[in-house]
Short mmCIF file of C-alpha atoms in Angstrom, two decimals:
data_model
loop_
_atom_site.label_atom_id
_atom_site.label_comp_id
_atom_site.label_asym_id
_atom_site.label_seq_id
_atom_site.Cartn_x
_atom_site.Cartn_y
_atom_site.Cartn_z
CA UNK X 1 -0.04 -0.39 -0.43
CA UNK X 2 1.03 3.25 -1.25
CA UNK X 3 2.76 5.76 1.75
CA UNK X 4 -0.23 8.62 2.32
CA UNK X 5 0.55 12.45 1.49
CA UNK X 6 1.90 14.59 4.75
CA UNK X 7 -0.23 17.95 4.72
CA UNK X 8 1.04 20.34 7.31
CA UNK X 9 -2.49 22.80 8.17
CA UNK X 10 -1.37 26.25 9.26
CA UNK X 11 -4.58 28.05 9.00
CA UNK X 12 -4.03 29.16 5.63
CA UNK X 13 -6.51 28.62 2.45
CA UNK X 14 -5.98 25.46 1.38
CA UNK X 15 -5.53 24.15 -2.39
CA UNK X 16 -8.47 22.51 -4.16
CA UNK X 17 -5.70 19.35 -4.35
CA UNK X 18 -4.79 19.58 -0.28
CA UNK X 19 -8.48 19.38 -0.26
CA UNK X 20 -9.40 16.63 -2.60
CA UNK X 21 -6.46 14.83 -1.02
CA UNK X 22 -7.96 14.54 1.98
CA UNK X 23 -11.07 14.24 1.40
CA UNK X 24 -10.09 10.83 -0.51
CA UNK X 25 -7.90 9.49 2.54
CA UNK X 26 -4.83 9.86 0.14
CA UNK X 27 -2.80 12.22 2.90
CA UNK X 28 -2.78 12.68 6.28
CA UNK X 29 -2.96 16.26 8.30
CA UNK X 30 -0.50 17.50 10.92
CA UNK X 31 -0.71 20.88 12.76
CA UNK X 32 2.19 22.96 12.68
CA UNK X 33 3.15 24.23 15.89
CA UNK X 34 2.38 27.78 15.32
CA UNK X 35 -0.72 26.68 14.61
CA UNK X 36 -1.34 25.20 17.51
CA UNK X 37 0.56 28.39 19.57
CA UNK X 38 -2.47 30.20 17.41
CA UNK X 39 -5.08 27.90 19.26
CA UNK X 40 -4.04 28.09 22.52
CA UNK X 41 -3.68 32.27 22.06
CA UNK X 42 -7.48 32.47 21.21
CA UNK X 43 -8.23 30.08 24.13
CA UNK X 44 -6.27 32.20 26.67
CA UNK X 45 -8.80 35.34 25.39
CA UNK X 46 -11.35 32.77 26.32
CA UNK X 47 -10.24 32.20 29.80
CA UNK X 48 -9.46 35.95 30.30
CA UNK X 49 -13.12 37.28 29.64
CA UNK X 50 -14.43 34.02 31.88
CA UNK X 51 -12.15 35.20 34.80
CA UNK X 52 -13.37 38.77 33.75
CA UNK X 53 -17.07 37.62 33.56
CA UNK X 54 -17.95 39.87 30.56
CA UNK X 55 -21.06 39.00 28.58
CA UNK X 56 -19.71 37.70 25.23
CA UNK X 57 -22.44 35.86 23.08
CA UNK X 58 -22.34 32.01 23.16
CA UNK X 59 -19.66 32.31 26.29
CA UNK X 60 -21.29 33.76 28.98
CA UNK X 61 -24.81 34.43 27.19
CA UNK X 62 -27.38 32.44 25.68
CA UNK X 63 -27.68 31.96 21.90
CA UNK X 64 -29.56 33.96 18.83
CA UNK X 65 -33.24 34.87 20.86
CA UNK X 66 -31.42 34.21 24.21
CA UNK X 67 -28.51 36.48 23.81
CA UNK X 68 -29.47 38.46 26.88
CA UNK X 69 -29.93 35.32 28.98
CA UNK X 70 -26.51 35.14 31.44
CA UNK X 71 -25.11 32.05 31.87
CA UNK X 72 -24.16 31.07 35.25
CA UNK X 73 -20.49 29.96 35.74
CA UNK X 74 -21.71 26.69 36.78
CA UNK X 75 -23.79 25.78 33.47
CA UNK X 76 -20.84 27.75 31.17
CA UNK X 77 -19.13 23.80 30.36
CA UNK X 78 -22.93 22.20 30.04
CA UNK X 79 -24.10 24.82 27.82
CA UNK X 80 -21.20 24.18 25.84
CA UNK X 81 -22.27 20.44 25.25
CA UNK X 82 -26.57 21.49 25.42
CA UNK X 83 -25.23 24.06 22.09
CA UNK X 84 -24.16 20.84 20.25
CA UNK X 85 -26.68 18.60 21.22
CA UNK X 86 -29.74 20.87 20.91
CA UNK X 87 -28.34 21.91 16.95
CA UNK X 88 -27.76 18.10 16.00
CA UNK X 89 -31.15 18.46 14.00
CA UNK X 90 -30.29 17.85 10.46
CA UNK X 91 -32.05 15.48 8.42
CA UNK X 92 -31.87 13.37 5.31
CA UNK X 93 -29.22 11.26 3.71
CA UNK X 94 -25.94 11.86 4.83
CA UNK X 95 -22.95 13.64 3.14
CA UNK X 96 -21.06 11.04 1.68
CA UNK X 97 -17.28 10.18 3.25
CA UNK X 98 -15.35 12.62 1.04
CA UNK X 99 -17.36 15.68 1.61
CA UNK X 100 -17.83 14.42 5.84
CA UNK X 101 -13.57 14.53 5.13
CA UNK X 102 -13.43 17.74 3.35
CA UNK X 103 -15.98 19.43 5.98
CA UNK X 104 -13.64 18.08 9.12
CA UNK X 105 -10.68 19.47 6.91
CA UNK X 106 -11.81 22.80 6.54
CA UNK X 107 -13.48 23.29 9.80
CA UNK X 108 -10.79 22.96 11.49
CA UNK X 109 -8.09 24.78 9.27
CA UNK X 110 -10.48 27.51 9.67
CA UNK X 111 -10.21 27.14 13.71
CA UNK X 112 -6.08 27.48 13.43
CA UNK X 113 -6.30 31.40 13.28
CA UNK X 114 -7.10 31.67 16.97
CA UNK X 115 -10.77 33.21 16.32
CA UNK X 116 -12.57 30.55 17.89
CA UNK X 117 -11.43 30.23 21.09
CA UNK X 118 -11.29 26.39 20.26
CA UNK X 119 -9.09 24.12 23.06
CA UNK X 120 -6.11 23.19 21.16
CA UNK X 121 -6.13 19.29 22.76
CA UNK X 122 -10.01 19.15 20.61
CA UNK X 123 -8.13 20.57 17.34
CA UNK X 124 -5.27 18.36 17.56
CA UNK X 125 -8.12 15.61 18.07
CA UNK X 126 -9.79 16.75 14.87
CA UNK X 127 -6.70 16.04 12.95
CA UNK X 128 -6.22 12.76 14.70
CA UNK X 129 -9.93 12.06 13.06
CA UNK X 130 -9.33 12.63 9.92
CA UNK X 131 -6.26 10.76 9.96
CA UNK X 132 -8.09 7.33 11.49
CA UNK X 133 -10.31 8.46 9.26
CA UNK X 134 -13.26 8.67 12.21
CA UNK X 135 -15.67 10.80 10.87
CA UNK X 136 -19.42 11.92 12.24
CA UNK X 137 -22.84 10.69 10.02
CA UNK X 138 -23.54 14.48 8.85
CA UNK X 139 -27.23 14.40 7.62
CA UNK X 140 -27.50 16.88 4.72
CA UNK X 141 -30.20 18.90 4.73
CA UNK X 142 -30.74 21.38 7.94
CA UNK X 143 -28.76 24.33 7.00
CA UNK X 144 -29.79 27.99 5.80
CA UNK X 145 -26.16 28.91 4.91
CA UNK X 146 -25.89 31.44 7.96
CA UNK X 147 -23.67 28.94 9.08
CA UNK X 148 -24.17 25.19 8.88
CA UNK X 149 -25.05 25.09 12.47
CA UNK X 150 -27.53 22.31 12.34
CA UNK X 151 -25.56 19.97 9.74
CA UNK X 152 -22.27 20.61 12.09
CA UNK X 153 -23.97 20.05 15.52
CA UNK X 154 -23.95 16.55 14.52
CA UNK X 155 -20.01 16.76 14.43
CA UNK X 156 -19.71 18.46 17.59
CA UNK X 157 -22.05 15.82 19.50
CA UNK X 158 -19.65 13.49 17.87
CA UNK X 159 -16.72 14.79 19.25
CA UNK X 160 -18.23 14.68 22.31
CA UNK X 161 -18.96 11.10 22.23
CA UNK X 162 -22.65 11.15 20.97
CA UNK X 163 -24.46 9.83 17.51
CA UNK X 164 -23.12 8.02 15.25
CA UNK X 165 -20.39 8.08 12.68
CA UNK X 166 -17.85 5.49 10.91
CA UNK X 167 -14.55 4.62 11.27
CA UNK X 168 -13.54 3.54 7.93
CA UNK X 169 -16.27 1.32 6.78
CA UNK X 170 -17.61 0.69 10.09
CA UNK X 171 -20.56 2.33 11.10
CA UNK X 172 -21.54 2.75 14.83
CA UNK X 173 -21.85 4.80 17.57
CA UNK X 174 -19.71 7.12 18.63
CA UNK X 175 -18.00 6.19 21.99
CA UNK X 176 -17.34 2.76 20.74
CA UNK X 177 -15.71 4.26 17.39
CA UNK X 178 -13.74 6.17 19.19
CA UNK X 179 -12.47 3.14 20.94
CA UNK X 180 -11.46 1.50 18.42
CA UNK X 181 -9.41 4.02 17.13
CA UNK X 182 -7.58 4.56 19.83
CA UNK X 183 -9.12 7.74 21.05
CA UNK X 184 -10.76 9.23 23.00
CA UNK X 185 -13.91 11.89 22.99
CA UNK X 186 -13.50 15.52 23.78
CA UNK X 187 -14.21 16.88 26.99
CA UNK X 188 -16.07 20.07 25.46
CA UNK X 189 -15.33 23.39 27.91
CA UNK X 190 -16.73 27.12 27.42
CA UNK X 191 -17.20 28.00 23.81
CA UNK X 192 -15.95 24.57 22.36
CA UNK X 193 -19.60 23.58 21.67
CA UNK X 194 -20.17 27.07 19.41
CA UNK X 195 -16.55 26.90 17.71
CA UNK X 196 -17.54 23.15 16.62
CA UNK X 197 -20.70 24.34 15.03
CA UNK X 198 -20.01 28.04 14.40
CA UNK X 199 -18.81 27.50 9.86
CA UNK X 200 -19.98 26.92 7.27
CA UNK X 201 -17.86 23.83 6.23
CA UNK X 202 -20.07 21.23 4.67
CA UNK X 203 -20.97 23.96 2.58
CA UNK X 204 -18.05 24.49 1.48
CA UNK X 205 -16.59 21.22 1.36
CA UNK X 206 -19.70 20.63 -1.33
CA UNK X 207 -18.28 23.66 -3.26
CA UNK X 208 -14.62 22.65 -2.82
CA UNK X 209 -15.08 19.38 -4.22
CA UNK X 210 -17.13 20.01 -7.10
CA UNK X 211 -14.86 23.00 -8.38
CA UNK X 212 -12.05 20.69 -8.41
CA UNK X 213 -14.47 17.88 -10.50
CA UNK X 214 -15.78 20.75 -12.75
CA UNK X 215 -12.23 22.14 -13.32
CA UNK X 216 -11.55 19.28 -14.58
CA UNK X 217 -14.93 18.75 -16.53
CA UNK X 218 -14.07 22.44 -18.21
CA UNK X 219 -11.46 20.35 -19.93
CA UNK X 220 -13.50 17.32 -21.10
CA UNK X 221 -16.05 20.07 -22.08
CA UNK X 222 -13.16 21.27 -24.48
CA UNK X 223 -11.95 18.52 -25.35
CA UNK X 224 -15.80 17.06 -26.47
CA UNK X 225 -15.92 20.59 -28.39
CA UNK X 226 -12.60 20.08 -30.44
CA UNK X 227 -13.83 16.51 -31.93
CA UNK X 228 -17.05 18.20 -32.70
CA UNK X 229 -15.31 21.04 -34.63
CA UNK X 230 -12.96 18.17 -36.10
CA UNK X 231 -15.79 15.81 -37.27
CA UNK X 232 -18.03 18.63 -38.58
CA UNK X 233 -14.89 20.49 -40.29
CA UNK X 234 -15.50 23.34 -38.67
CA UNK X 235 -14.25 26.41 -39.44
CA UNK X 236 -11.51 27.57 -37.16
CA UNK X 237 -11.38 31.41 -37.64
CA UNK X 238 -13.38 32.80 -34.81
CA UNK X 239 -10.35 30.94 -32.82
CA UNK X 240 -7.90 33.39 -34.23
CA UNK X 241 -6.17 35.73 -32.01
CA UNK X 242 -6.98 38.37 -34.15
CA UNK X 243 -10.85 37.81 -33.66
CA UNK X 244 -10.75 36.96 -29.38
CA UNK X 245 -8.30 40.33 -29.47
CA UNK X 246 -10.99 42.40 -31.43
CA UNK X 247 -13.68 42.07 -28.78
CA UNK X 248 -11.98 39.69 -25.71
CA UNK X 249 -15.01 38.76 -23.87
CA UNK X 250 -13.77 37.43 -21.03
CA UNK X 251 -12.13 34.00 -20.91
CA UNK X 252 -12.47 33.73 -24.64
CA UNK X 253 -8.95 34.36 -25.32
CA UNK X 254 -7.94 31.29 -22.72
CA UNK X 255 -11.00 29.21 -24.47
CA UNK X 256 -9.92 29.59 -27.69
CA UNK X 257 -6.29 29.10 -27.15
CA UNK X 258 -6.98 25.74 -25.35
CA UNK X 259 -9.13 24.82 -28.49
CA UNK X 260 -6.46 25.85 -31.01
CA UNK X 261 -3.86 23.34 -28.78
CA UNK X 262 -6.44 20.54 -29.51
CA UNK X 263 -6.92 20.73 -32.61
CA UNK X 264 -2.84 21.60 -33.39
CA UNK X 265 -1.93 19.46 -36.70
CA UNK X 266 -5.75 19.18 -37.77
CA UNK X 267 -6.47 19.51 -41.76
CA UNK X 268 -8.76 22.52 -40.25
CA UNK X 269 -5.85 24.60 -39.88
CA UNK X 270 -5.09 24.69 -43.60
CA UNK X 271 -6.51 27.42 -45.46
CA UNK X 272 -10.17 25.84 -48.04
CA UNK X 273 -10.85 22.90 -45.41
CA UNK X 274 -14.04 23.94 -43.46
CA UNK X 275 -16.85 23.20 -44.53
CA UNK X 276 -18.65 26.41 -44.38
CA UNK X 277 -18.16 30.00 -44.57
CA UNK X 278 -19.99 29.87 -41.17
CA UNK X 279 -20.74 27.89 -38.88
CA UNK X 280 -23.93 27.06 -36.33
CA UNK X 281 -23.41 29.55 -33.11
CA UNK X 282 -22.97 25.99 -31.06
CA UNK X 283 -19.32 25.68 -32.65
CA UNK X 284 -18.38 28.95 -34.17
CA UNK X 285 -19.17 30.31 -30.17
CA UNK X 286 -17.59 27.60 -28.35
CA UNK X 287 -14.80 29.94 -27.34
CA UNK X 288 -16.93 32.46 -25.47
CA UNK X 289 -19.06 29.78 -24.48
CA UNK X 290 -16.72 28.28 -22.38
CA UNK X 291 -15.18 31.26 -21.84
CA UNK X 292 -17.74 32.32 -20.19
CA UNK X 293 -17.50 29.12 -17.70
CA UNK X 294 -13.79 29.74 -17.30
CA UNK X 295 -14.52 33.18 -15.92
CA UNK X 296 -17.62 31.83 -13.39
CA UNK X 297 -15.73 29.36 -12.32
CA UNK X 298 -12.42 31.34 -11.47
CA UNK X 299 -15.43 33.97 -9.61
CA UNK X 300 -16.17 30.93 -7.67
CA UNK X 301 -12.99 29.59 -7.00
CA UNK X 302 -12.28 33.31 -5.30
CA UNK X 303 -15.05 33.46 -2.97
CA UNK X 304 -14.34 29.56 -1.51
CA UNK X 305 -11.18 30.10 -0.56
CA UNK X 306 -11.51 32.17 2.52
CA UNK X 307 -14.03 29.88 3.21
CA UNK X 308 -10.72 27.34 3.60
CA UNK X 309 -8.93 29.16 5.63
CA UNK X 310 -6.81 32.37 5.67
CA UNK X 311 -8.94 33.93 8.31
CA UNK X 312 -11.98 33.26 10.62
CA UNK X 313 -16.01 32.75 10.15
CA UNK X 314 -16.70 32.16 13.81
CA UNK X 315 -19.41 34.77 15.80
CA UNK X 316 -17.76 36.24 18.00
CA UNK X 317 -14.67 36.29 16.58
CA UNK X 318 -11.62 36.30 19.09
CA UNK X 319 -8.63 38.38 18.35
CA UNK X 320 -5.58 37.33 19.88
CA UNK X 321 -3.26 39.78 19.43
CA UNK X 322 -5.37 42.36 20.77
CA UNK X 323 -7.25 40.59 23.41
CA UNK X 324 -10.38 41.29 22.46
CA UNK X 325 -13.95 39.32 21.43
CA UNK X 326 -16.26 40.75 18.76
CA UNK X 327 -19.40 40.43 16.85
CA UNK X 328 -19.15 39.57 13.46
CA UNK X 329 -21.53 38.49 10.25
CA UNK X 330 -18.17 36.93 8.84
CA UNK X 331 -20.61 33.40 8.76
CA UNK X 332 -23.04 34.64 6.29
CA UNK X 333 -21.86 33.62 2.57
CA UNK X 334 -24.36 35.43 0.19
CA UNK X 335 -21.20 35.96 -2.49
CA UNK X 336 -19.97 32.98 -2.80
CA UNK X 337 -23.75 31.37 -3.05
CA UNK X 338 -23.87 34.38 -5.90
CA UNK X 339 -21.15 32.96 -7.82
CA UNK X 340 -22.29 29.25 -7.09
CA UNK X 341 -25.60 30.12 -9.06
CA UNK X 342 -23.57 32.05 -11.93
CA UNK X 343 -21.43 28.65 -12.38
CA UNK X 344 -24.55 26.77 -12.79
CA UNK X 345 -25.90 29.20 -15.52
CA UNK X 346 -22.56 29.13 -17.16
CA UNK X 347 -22.77 24.96 -17.44
CA UNK X 348 -26.32 25.50 -18.74
CA UNK X 349 -25.57 27.82 -21.15
CA UNK X 350 -22.71 25.15 -22.55
CA UNK X 351 -24.86 22.42 -22.12
CA UNK X 352 -27.22 23.74 -24.51
CA UNK X 353 -24.77 24.01 -26.68
CA UNK X 354 -23.25 20.68 -26.58
CA UNK X 355 -26.67 19.51 -27.17
CA UNK X 356 -27.02 22.09 -30.33
CA UNK X 357 -23.86 20.58 -31.49
CA UNK X 358 -24.87 16.91 -31.16
CA UNK X 359 -28.08 17.30 -33.55
CA UNK X 360 -26.11 19.71 -35.87
CA UNK X 361 -23.59 16.52 -36.12
CA UNK X 362 -26.61 14.32 -37.03
CA UNK X 363 -28.35 15.95 -39.36
CA UNK X 364 -27.21 15.93 -42.89
CA UNK X 365 -27.85 19.04 -44.57
CA UNK X 366 -25.64 20.89 -41.79
CA UNK X 367 -22.70 18.26 -41.67
CA UNK X 368 -23.10 16.38 -45.24
CA UNK X 369 -23.05 13.47 -43.06
CA UNK X 370 -25.97 10.62 -43.14
CA UNK X 371 -29.01 11.47 -41.02
CA UNK X 372 -28.63 9.95 -37.07
CA UNK X 373 -25.15 8.60 -38.49
CA UNK X 374 -26.06 5.61 -39.68
CA UNK X 375 -25.27 4.34 -42.88
CA UNK X 376 -28.19 1.70 -42.88
CA UNK X 377 -30.99 3.56 -44.20
CA UNK X 378 -34.03 4.76 -42.95
CA UNK X 379 -35.42 1.79 -41.56
CA UNK X 380 -32.59 2.24 -38.38
CA UNK X 381 -32.77 4.78 -35.49
CA UNK X 382 -28.99 4.99 -35.51
CA UNK X 383 -28.32 8.26 -32.65
CA UNK X 384 -31.77 9.80 -32.65
CA UNK X 385 -32.83 8.31 -29.46
CA UNK X 386 -29.89 9.70 -27.71
CA UNK X 387 -31.48 13.28 -28.39
CA UNK X 388 -34.05 12.48 -26.10
CA UNK X 389 -31.75 11.10 -23.39
CA UNK X 390 -29.58 14.46 -24.53
CA UNK X 391 -32.54 17.04 -24.20
CA UNK X 392 -33.81 14.86 -20.98
CA UNK X 393 -30.00 15.76 -18.95
CA UNK X 394 -30.47 19.64 -20.44
CA UNK X 395 -33.95 19.54 -18.51
CA UNK X 396 -32.50 18.34 -15.20
CA UNK X 397 -29.30 20.75 -15.62
CA UNK X 398 -31.66 24.26 -16.31
CA UNK X 399 -33.57 22.91 -13.51
CA UNK X 400 -30.72 22.37 -11.10
CA UNK X 401 -29.12 25.93 -12.36
CA UNK X 402 -32.60 27.65 -10.92
CA UNK X 403 -31.58 29.99 -7.67
CA UNK X 404 -32.19 29.21 -4.62
CA UNK X 405 -35.30 31.30 -3.29
CA UNK X 406 -34.61 34.58 -1.33
CA UNK X 407 -37.54 34.61 1.04
CA UNK X 408 -37.76 36.60 4.37
CA UNK X 409 -36.82 34.76 7.70
CA UNK X 410 -38.42 35.10 10.89
CA UNK X 411 -35.70 32.93 13.01
CA UNK X 412 -34.51 33.33 16.68
CA UNK X 413 -37.45 35.65 17.13
CA UNK X 414 -36.48 38.03 14.27
CA UNK X 415 -32.76 38.67 15.38
CA UNK X 416 -31.96 36.06 12.30
CA UNK X 417 -33.51 37.32 9.22
CA UNK X 418 -31.91 36.47 6.44
CA UNK X 419 -30.22 33.25 5.06
CA UNK X 420 -28.14 32.39 1.57
CA UNK X 421 -28.84 28.61 1.20
CA UNK X 422 -25.06 27.96 0.02
CA UNK X 423 -25.09 24.22 1.16
CA UNK X 424 -28.23 23.80 -1.24
CA UNK X 425 -26.40 26.18 -4.23
CA UNK X 426 -23.40 23.69 -4.12
CA UNK X 427 -25.41 20.05 -3.78
CA UNK X 428 -27.44 21.65 -7.12
CA UNK X 429 -23.84 22.64 -8.76
CA UNK X 430 -22.73 19.16 -8.01
CA UNK X 431 -26.17 17.45 -8.75
CA UNK X 432 -25.57 19.35 -12.46
CA UNK X 433 -21.95 18.39 -11.89
CA UNK X 434 -22.96 14.85 -12.79
CA UNK X 435 -25.53 15.02 -15.35
CA UNK X 436 -23.04 17.00 -17.74
CA UNK X 437 -20.78 14.01 -17.12
CA UNK X 438 -23.36 12.55 -18.74
CA UNK X 439 -24.49 14.98 -21.32
CA UNK X 440 -20.55 15.32 -22.40
CA UNK X 441 -20.22 11.88 -22.97
CA UNK X 442 -23.32 11.69 -25.22
CA UNK X 443 -21.26 14.51 -27.37
CA UNK X 444 -18.33 11.81 -27.43
CA UNK X 445 -20.12 9.42 -28.86
CA UNK X 446 -21.54 11.18 -31.48
CA UNK X 447 -18.74 12.79 -31.85
CA UNK X 448 -16.95 9.67 -32.54
CA UNK X 449 -18.84 8.49 -34.59
CA UNK X 450 -19.02 11.60 -36.96
CA UNK X 451 -15.42 11.85 -37.45
CA UNK X 452 -14.82 8.62 -38.05
CA UNK X 453 -17.85 9.01 -40.93
CA UNK X 454 -15.96 11.85 -42.34
CA UNK X 455 -12.77 10.06 -42.53
CA UNK X 456 -10.81 13.13 -42.88
CA UNK X 457 -7.12 12.74 -44.57
CA UNK X 458 -6.11 14.44 -41.13
CA UNK X 459 -7.08 14.42 -37.82
CA UNK X 460 -5.37 16.30 -34.85
CA UNK X 461 -3.18 14.00 -32.83
CA UNK X 462 -4.91 15.05 -29.64
CA UNK X 463 -8.39 14.70 -31.52
CA UNK X 464 -7.05 10.78 -32.79
CA UNK X 465 -5.96 10.19 -29.18
CA UNK X 466 -9.88 11.45 -27.81
CA UNK X 467 -11.34 9.21 -30.33
CA UNK X 468 -9.18 5.99 -29.32
CA UNK X 469 -10.34 6.76 -25.42
CA UNK X 470 -13.45 6.65 -27.02
CA UNK X 471 -13.20 3.86 -28.56
CA UNK X 472 -11.74 1.81 -25.60
CA UNK X 473 -15.69 1.88 -23.76
CA UNK X 474 -18.05 2.60 -26.79
CA UNK X 475 -18.17 0.27 -29.83
CA UNK X 476 -19.15 2.10 -33.15
CA UNK X 477 -23.09 2.29 -34.15
CA UNK X 478 -23.51 -0.31 -36.40
CA UNK X 479 -27.52 -2.08 -36.40
CA UNK X 480 -29.27 0.24 -33.83
CA UNK X 481 -28.70 -1.08 -29.72
CA UNK X 482 -28.47 0.27 -26.69
CA UNK X 483 -25.64 2.18 -25.97
CA UNK X 484 -26.47 2.75 -22.06
CA UNK X 485 -24.42 0.97 -20.62
CA UNK X 486 -21.39 2.07 -23.17
CA UNK X 487 -22.32 5.98 -22.28
CA UNK X 488 -22.15 5.25 -18.53
CA UNK X 489 -19.16 3.41 -19.15
CA UNK X 490 -17.62 6.23 -20.79
CA UNK X 491 -18.29 8.95 -18.05
CA UNK X 492 -17.11 7.02 -15.32
CA UNK X 493 -14.14 5.76 -17.16
CA UNK X 494 -12.50 8.01 -19.62
CA UNK X 495 -14.46 11.41 -18.76
CA UNK X 496 -14.28 11.28 -14.84
CA UNK X 497 -11.12 10.04 -14.22
CA UNK X 498 -8.64 12.22 -15.92
CA UNK X 499 -7.25 11.04 -19.20
CA UNK X 500 -9.88 13.08 -21.48
CA UNK X 501 -9.31 15.96 -19.72
CA UNK X 502 -5.65 15.11 -19.47
CA UNK X 503 -5.23 15.91 -23.48
CA UNK X 504 -5.56 19.28 -22.74
CA UNK X 505 -1.86 20.91 -21.61
CA UNK X 506 -2.63 23.62 -19.52
CA UNK X 507 1.27 24.15 -18.77
CA UNK X 508 2.67 27.59 -19.51
CA UNK X 509 4.85 26.65 -21.97
CA UNK X 510 1.51 25.73 -24.45
CA UNK X 511 2.66 27.35 -27.74
CA UNK X 512 -0.18 28.80 -28.93
CA UNK X 513 -0.76 27.25 -32.84
CA UNK X 514 -2.13 29.53 -35.51
CA UNK X 515 -5.85 29.52 -36.93
CA UNK X 516 -6.33 30.09 -40.57
CA UNK X 517 -8.89 33.02 -41.18
CA UNK X 518 -10.23 30.97 -44.40
CA UNK X 519 -13.31 28.83 -45.04
#
């Protein structure tokens, strides 16, 4: 068994690759000494506030509508436990192993600046839990995006030895799993309960893992689009650097550069080889369409980064260097929700163009290829039924791209009167990505058949590789048959495992091929 990577947690912003490595169990974590020092410094501020008997929200007062209720000194530790017990209320299907591990990682890393006042021993325990693959069962439904309190309540209760969870593949009661892992549940002190629930780490985990997958899916979408261009004998002049420079829409220049790199060596890069002077928009405007999803992804990633580290989302917030505790609104995540929803809309737009390219390849008057890409005559359906599947997928993608509802809240007697629904936006984006994998697989199957029927004298080497990868899962169309199992195999194989996305070289050394301006 290969040795696991080691990731040092400092409290700084986490890279998506780091989150994925820990989430999948390929990496273990260690807390650097400075991180433990920051935890200790934050805890000192908490202890000092307790000694002075200062009124501090969630420490010496109740929560929500109970903010004006002063806690007795004897009740402080018990209140911390009740905080997690009372908020372990989420319901529905459990978050999967990778998402829970990512949430644990993000939650722990976000506490390392000392802003939560979490006890250092509990910070170390969270790291030990990750390394042992000891994790709580987290029901997925219950967060409004104003901190994932009711989901993370289950985390806090589990850390205290209550509830159910997992040790590797074994499910059981918390105390029994801790014992098998050689660990002991935490004794929660004042403020620890709030520190264990007061973040958006569940929604951030869903978003991070989805953004990592969508980064690869963008490359796969570029490969599929380039394969369709090759099969259609598309006009590459819209990809010319001067075309992009003339009205540089965001992301267009990069998308065009990537497509030209994929089509380097194609006969289409020679004058007079394109089928038409002007192609349908789904082919002609690939660069601005895919460019928009690049920009939307970058905006979502920028909004996610602060949630993974580099600061604190806690309320109240501990300022160790000033010895102060202040109230904040850092737990609310409207910008992350908005950028995730914008990315979903950009992907829905790309999905519609993907389906349009498939249809154009299957119509003889557009592509010059046999209708439905079958040579066996009108008594055969060819790929026509796949368009129904594609339309069904596009319907689901479009539905999932709708924004989360905006509604006036009246929580905590009117104190909690806004919500962002970030976990809902992240869940919808993840489900959208699942369907996009299948739709791109359909385009790849159709484009592969079209390219073989077109039989150009010269094909871009990377498109030959793409064709071979498709054919490793899906045989050419002959007699009508079911493609369901083959499409699913392609989706789970070359589309999802990185082989197709790997055809797009994103290294800085990549040279930009020149597109012809002639049709």
